[in-house]
Amino acid sequence: MSRLSQGIKVQYLIIKPGFTVFWGVILAIMAFQYLIIFYFTPQGTGVTPDVKTVVGGHLLAVVIFMGVATGIQCWEAFTYYLNLGSTRREFWLSCTIFNFLHSLVMAAILVGLSLIERLAFIFFGLEHSFMFRTYTIDALIVLTSLVVNFVVIATVAAGVFLLVSVLYRFSWKLLLVLGAAFLSGIMLFPAFGDWLFGVIEYVANATFGENNQETVMALLVVFSLACYLLAYPLIKGSQVKN
């Protein structure tokens, strides 16, 4: 148990600089956006800006950061774990736990910032949407938004973790082969590309909409768990990369 907590601490130390810089940049960008919105909004005319949420627009940035950060963190942490005397199983378990905790923290920050933003918009008499929800919010909606954001971010982290596990086991050459095969499939079979983008659009609309949201959330959870289960045998057979 001590080695597991030690391993999680290692991942925290690896991710901390990037985490701090990322949120510093995001908060600076948001401050600039708020300055533009409040400064250029005519006072006393009843005119409101088109942008009803600034925080919600940064969800994609959080997802991208989570993917990149998870890949770097898992790649670099593997060597540290083994040097600390931990087993590959402990590395896999600690990565799984840390990725879920990291995803929860990122989702909580997004929801917390959106709540603060909502209060600020109301104070200035501006129309606001909470995480793209335009109606009155309550505790259930806040909790639902937290869960939805957490599941989406955690799914990205799980997929990247599986990808890193594959690359650690079979080298980066496999990524080039899979990438070439994927692009060739889209070019040679347009119907496959249409189907793929249709699935992505459906998942995105259902995730942040009202239709079939529970079903999509359940599928994303299953996908995340499957990624970690598939990653385990890959990590067990992986060797340290220089």
Short mmCIF file of C-alpha atoms in Angstrom, two decimals:
data_model
loop_
_atom_site.label_atom_id
_atom_site.label_comp_id
_atom_site.label_asym_id
_atom_site.label_seq_id
_atom_site.Cartn_x
_atom_site.Cartn_y
_atom_site.Cartn_z
CA MET A 1 0.00 0.00 0.00
CA SER A 2 2.88 2.35 0.80
CA ARG A 3 4.47 1.71 -2.59
CA LEU A 4 1.13 2.34 -4.28
CA SER A 5 0.73 5.71 -2.56
CA GLN A 6 4.37 6.48 -3.33
CA GLY A 7 3.73 5.75 -7.00
CA ILE A 8 0.70 8.00 -7.07
CA LYS A 9 2.81 10.75 -5.53
CA VAL A 10 5.38 10.30 -8.30
CA GLN A 11 2.68 10.82 -10.93
CA TYR A 12 1.44 13.87 -9.06
CA LEU A 13 4.93 15.39 -9.07
CA ILE A 14 5.29 14.68 -12.81
CA ILE A 15 1.95 16.24 -13.69
CA LYS A 16 2.07 19.20 -11.29
CA PRO A 17 4.16 21.65 -13.42
CA GLY A 18 2.06 21.10 -16.55
CA PHE A 19 -1.16 21.25 -14.53
CA THR A 20 -0.17 24.59 -12.99
CA VAL A 21 0.92 26.13 -16.29
CA PHE A 22 -2.20 24.89 -18.09
CA TRP A 23 -4.67 26.37 -15.63
CA GLY A 24 -2.63 29.57 -15.39
CA VAL A 25 -2.92 30.00 -19.16
CA ILE A 26 -6.63 29.09 -19.18
CA LEU A 27 -7.43 31.55 -16.38
CA ALA A 28 -5.46 34.29 -18.16
CA ILE A 29 -7.38 33.66 -21.40
CA MET A 30 -10.68 33.66 -19.51
CA ALA A 31 -9.81 36.95 -17.81
CA PHE A 32 -9.14 38.49 -21.23
CA GLN A 33 -12.44 37.11 -22.56
CA TYR A 34 -14.38 38.51 -19.59
CA LEU A 35 -12.72 41.90 -20.08
CA ILE A 36 -13.90 41.98 -23.68
CA ILE A 37 -17.42 40.82 -22.79
CA PHE A 38 -17.97 43.26 -19.95
CA TYR A 39 -16.15 46.18 -21.54
CA PHE A 40 -17.93 46.03 -24.89
CA THR A 41 -21.40 45.27 -23.49
CA PRO A 42 -23.50 48.44 -23.73
CA GLN A 43 -24.70 49.38 -20.26
CA GLY A 44 -28.39 50.12 -19.67
CA THR A 45 -29.48 49.14 -23.18
CA GLY A 46 -30.65 45.62 -22.42
CA VAL A 47 -28.16 44.25 -24.96
CA THR A 48 -26.33 41.10 -23.89
CA PRO A 49 -23.29 39.49 -25.51
CA ASP A 50 -23.68 36.43 -27.70
CA VAL A 51 -21.30 34.46 -25.46
CA LYS A 52 -23.29 32.98 -22.58
CA THR A 53 -20.50 30.89 -21.09
CA VAL A 54 -16.75 31.26 -21.23
CA VAL A 55 -15.88 28.28 -19.07
CA GLY A 56 -17.85 25.83 -21.21
CA GLY A 57 -15.83 26.82 -24.25
CA HIS A 58 -12.64 25.54 -22.61
CA LEU A 59 -13.86 21.97 -22.13
CA LEU A 60 -12.14 20.90 -25.35
CA ALA A 61 -8.86 22.42 -24.12
CA VAL A 62 -9.19 20.44 -20.88
CA VAL A 63 -9.83 17.23 -22.80
CA ILE A 64 -6.82 17.80 -25.06
CA PHE A 65 -4.58 18.63 -22.10
CA MET A 66 -5.78 15.54 -20.27
CA GLY A 67 -4.90 13.35 -23.23
CA VAL A 68 -1.42 14.81 -23.70
CA ALA A 69 -0.65 14.98 -19.98
CA THR A 70 -1.79 11.41 -19.36
CA GLY A 71 0.42 10.15 -22.16
CA ILE A 72 3.51 11.97 -20.91
CA GLN A 73 2.87 11.16 -17.27
CA CYS A 74 2.33 7.43 -17.84
CA TRP A 75 5.32 7.16 -20.20
CA GLU A 76 7.71 8.90 -17.81
CA ALA A 77 6.36 7.30 -14.63
CA PHE A 78 6.95 3.71 -15.72
CA THR A 79 10.74 3.92 -15.28
CA TYR A 80 10.40 5.69 -11.93
CA TYR A 81 8.07 2.99 -10.65
CA LEU A 82 10.43 0.18 -11.47
CA ASN A 83 13.41 2.05 -10.02
CA LEU A 84 11.46 2.50 -6.78
CA GLY A 85 11.01 -1.26 -6.57
CA SER A 86 7.36 -1.28 -7.57
CA THR A 87 5.91 -4.00 -9.77
CA ARG A 88 4.23 -3.53 -13.12
CA ARG A 89 0.94 -4.45 -11.50
CA GLU A 90 1.39 -1.64 -8.96
CA PHE A 91 2.21 0.76 -11.80
CA TRP A 92 -0.96 -0.22 -13.65
CA LEU A 93 -3.12 0.09 -10.52
CA SER A 94 -1.64 3.43 -9.47
CA CYS A 95 -2.09 4.85 -12.98
CA THR A 96 -5.70 3.74 -12.99
CA ILE A 97 -6.38 5.35 -9.62
CA PHE A 98 -4.45 8.53 -10.40
CA ASN A 99 -6.11 9.00 -13.80
CA PHE A 100 -9.57 8.78 -12.25
CA LEU A 101 -8.62 11.21 -9.47
CA HIS A 102 -7.01 13.59 -11.96
CA SER A 103 -10.11 13.46 -14.18
CA LEU A 104 -12.35 14.16 -11.20
CA VAL A 105 -10.26 17.19 -10.19
CA MET A 106 -10.34 18.59 -13.74
CA ALA A 107 -14.11 18.11 -13.95
CA ALA A 108 -14.63 19.70 -10.51
CA ILE A 109 -12.56 22.75 -11.52
CA LEU A 110 -14.65 23.19 -14.68
CA VAL A 111 -17.94 22.96 -12.78
CA GLY A 112 -16.68 25.22 -9.98
CA LEU A 113 -15.52 27.88 -12.44
CA SER A 114 -18.86 27.68 -14.24
CA LEU A 115 -20.73 28.27 -10.98
CA ILE A 116 -18.58 31.31 -10.21
CA GLU A 117 -19.07 32.54 -13.75
CA ARG A 118 -22.84 32.16 -13.44
CA LEU A 119 -22.89 34.31 -10.30
CA ALA A 120 -20.78 36.98 -12.02
CA PHE A 121 -23.02 37.03 -15.10
CA ILE A 122 -26.14 37.31 -12.94
CA PHE A 123 -24.55 40.13 -10.95
CA PHE A 124 -23.88 42.10 -14.15
CA GLY A 125 -27.34 41.31 -15.51
CA LEU A 126 -26.10 39.12 -18.37
CA GLU A 127 -27.70 35.97 -19.74
CA HIS A 128 -25.79 32.86 -18.77
CA SER A 129 -25.82 29.14 -19.49
CA PHE A 130 -24.39 26.66 -17.00
CA MET A 131 -22.16 24.26 -18.96
CA PHE A 132 -24.39 24.93 -22.01
CA ARG A 133 -27.59 24.42 -19.99
CA THR A 134 -29.84 27.46 -20.38
CA TYR A 135 -32.53 26.71 -17.82
CA THR A 136 -32.49 27.24 -14.08
CA ILE A 137 -29.99 24.99 -12.37
CA ASP A 138 -30.21 23.05 -9.12
CA ALA A 139 -28.00 20.66 -7.16
CA LEU A 140 -28.95 17.72 -9.39
CA ILE A 141 -27.95 19.57 -12.56
CA VAL A 142 -24.62 20.58 -11.00
CA LEU A 143 -23.97 16.97 -9.96
CA THR A 144 -24.97 15.72 -13.42
CA SER A 145 -22.61 18.18 -15.09
CA LEU A 146 -19.82 17.06 -12.78
CA VAL A 147 -20.44 13.40 -13.63
CA VAL A 148 -20.69 14.06 -17.38
CA ASN A 149 -17.47 16.06 -17.48
CA PHE A 150 -15.71 13.50 -15.31
CA VAL A 151 -16.78 10.59 -17.51
CA VAL A 152 -15.71 12.36 -20.71
CA ILE A 153 -12.31 13.38 -19.34
CA ALA A 154 -11.74 9.98 -17.73
CA THR A 155 -12.59 8.25 -21.02
CA VAL A 156 -9.94 10.27 -22.85
CA ALA A 157 -7.39 9.44 -20.13
CA ALA A 158 -8.25 5.74 -20.34
CA GLY A 159 -7.91 5.69 -24.12
CA VAL A 160 -4.54 7.44 -23.98
CA PHE A 161 -3.34 5.08 -21.24
CA LEU A 162 -4.19 2.10 -23.43
CA LEU A 163 -2.41 3.72 -26.39
CA VAL A 164 0.70 4.36 -24.30
CA SER A 165 0.60 0.75 -23.08
CA VAL A 166 0.44 -0.49 -26.68
CA LEU A 167 3.33 1.75 -27.70
CA TYR A 168 5.40 0.71 -24.70
CA ARG A 169 4.83 -2.92 -25.59
CA PHE A 170 5.27 -2.74 -29.38
CA SER A 171 7.15 0.57 -29.98
CA TRP A 172 6.09 3.70 -31.88
CA LYS A 173 6.29 1.91 -35.23
CA LEU A 174 2.94 0.30 -34.51
CA LEU A 175 1.38 3.76 -34.13
CA LEU A 176 2.60 4.69 -37.61
CA VAL A 177 1.16 1.49 -39.06
CA LEU A 178 -2.20 1.95 -37.31
CA GLY A 179 -2.32 5.62 -38.31
CA ALA A 180 -1.60 4.82 -41.94
CA ALA A 181 -4.20 2.04 -41.95
CA PHE A 182 -6.79 4.34 -40.37
CA LEU A 183 -6.24 7.15 -42.88
CA SER A 184 -6.22 4.67 -45.77
CA GLY A 185 -9.50 3.20 -44.56
CA ILE A 186 -11.14 6.63 -44.52
CA MET A 187 -9.81 7.50 -47.99
CA LEU A 188 -10.62 4.17 -49.62
CA PHE A 189 -13.98 3.68 -47.89
CA PRO A 190 -15.81 7.03 -47.57
CA ALA A 191 -18.76 5.24 -45.97
CA PHE A 192 -16.49 4.22 -43.09
CA GLY A 193 -15.44 7.84 -42.56
CA ASP A 194 -19.07 9.00 -42.65
CA TRP A 195 -20.05 6.32 -40.15
CA LEU A 196 -17.14 7.16 -37.83
CA PHE A 197 -17.83 10.90 -37.77
CA GLY A 198 -21.53 10.17 -37.39
CA VAL A 199 -20.81 8.10 -34.28
CA ILE A 200 -18.59 10.85 -32.86
CA GLU A 201 -21.28 13.47 -33.51
CA TYR A 202 -23.95 11.29 -31.92
CA VAL A 203 -21.84 10.66 -28.81
CA ALA A 204 -21.04 14.37 -28.46
CA ASN A 205 -24.69 15.42 -28.86
CA ALA A 206 -25.95 12.75 -26.49
CA THR A 207 -23.25 13.47 -23.91
CA PHE A 208 -24.06 17.16 -23.60
CA GLY A 209 -27.70 16.94 -24.62
CA GLU A 210 -30.77 15.34 -23.13
CA ASN A 211 -31.36 12.34 -25.39
CA ASN A 212 -29.87 8.96 -24.44
CA GLN A 213 -27.35 10.63 -22.15
CA GLU A 214 -27.46 7.83 -19.58
CA THR A 215 -26.83 5.19 -22.24
CA VAL A 216 -23.84 7.03 -23.70
CA MET A 217 -22.40 7.65 -20.22
CA ALA A 218 -22.68 3.94 -19.43
CA LEU A 219 -20.97 3.03 -22.71
CA LEU A 220 -18.13 5.47 -22.01
CA VAL A 221 -17.64 3.98 -18.54
CA VAL A 222 -17.52 0.48 -20.03
CA PHE A 223 -15.04 1.69 -22.66
CA SER A 224 -12.81 3.23 -19.97
CA LEU A 225 -12.79 0.06 -17.88
CA ALA A 226 -12.06 -2.04 -20.98
CA CYS A 227 -9.09 0.20 -21.81
CA TYR A 228 -7.54 -0.37 -18.40
CA LEU A 229 -8.21 -4.11 -18.50
CA LEU A 230 -6.62 -4.38 -21.96
CA ALA A 231 -3.65 -2.28 -20.83
CA TYR A 232 -2.77 -4.63 -17.95
CA PRO A 233 -1.34 -7.57 -19.96
CA LEU A 234 0.49 -5.10 -22.21
CA ILE A 235 2.21 -3.48 -19.25
CA LYS A 236 3.04 -6.86 -17.73
CA GLY A 237 5.08 -7.72 -20.82
CA SER A 238 6.64 -4.29 -21.39
CA GLN A 239 10.32 -3.44 -20.98
CA VAL A 240 11.72 -0.08 -19.92
CA LYS A 241 12.29 2.33 -22.81
CA ASN A 242 15.25 4.69 -22.88
#
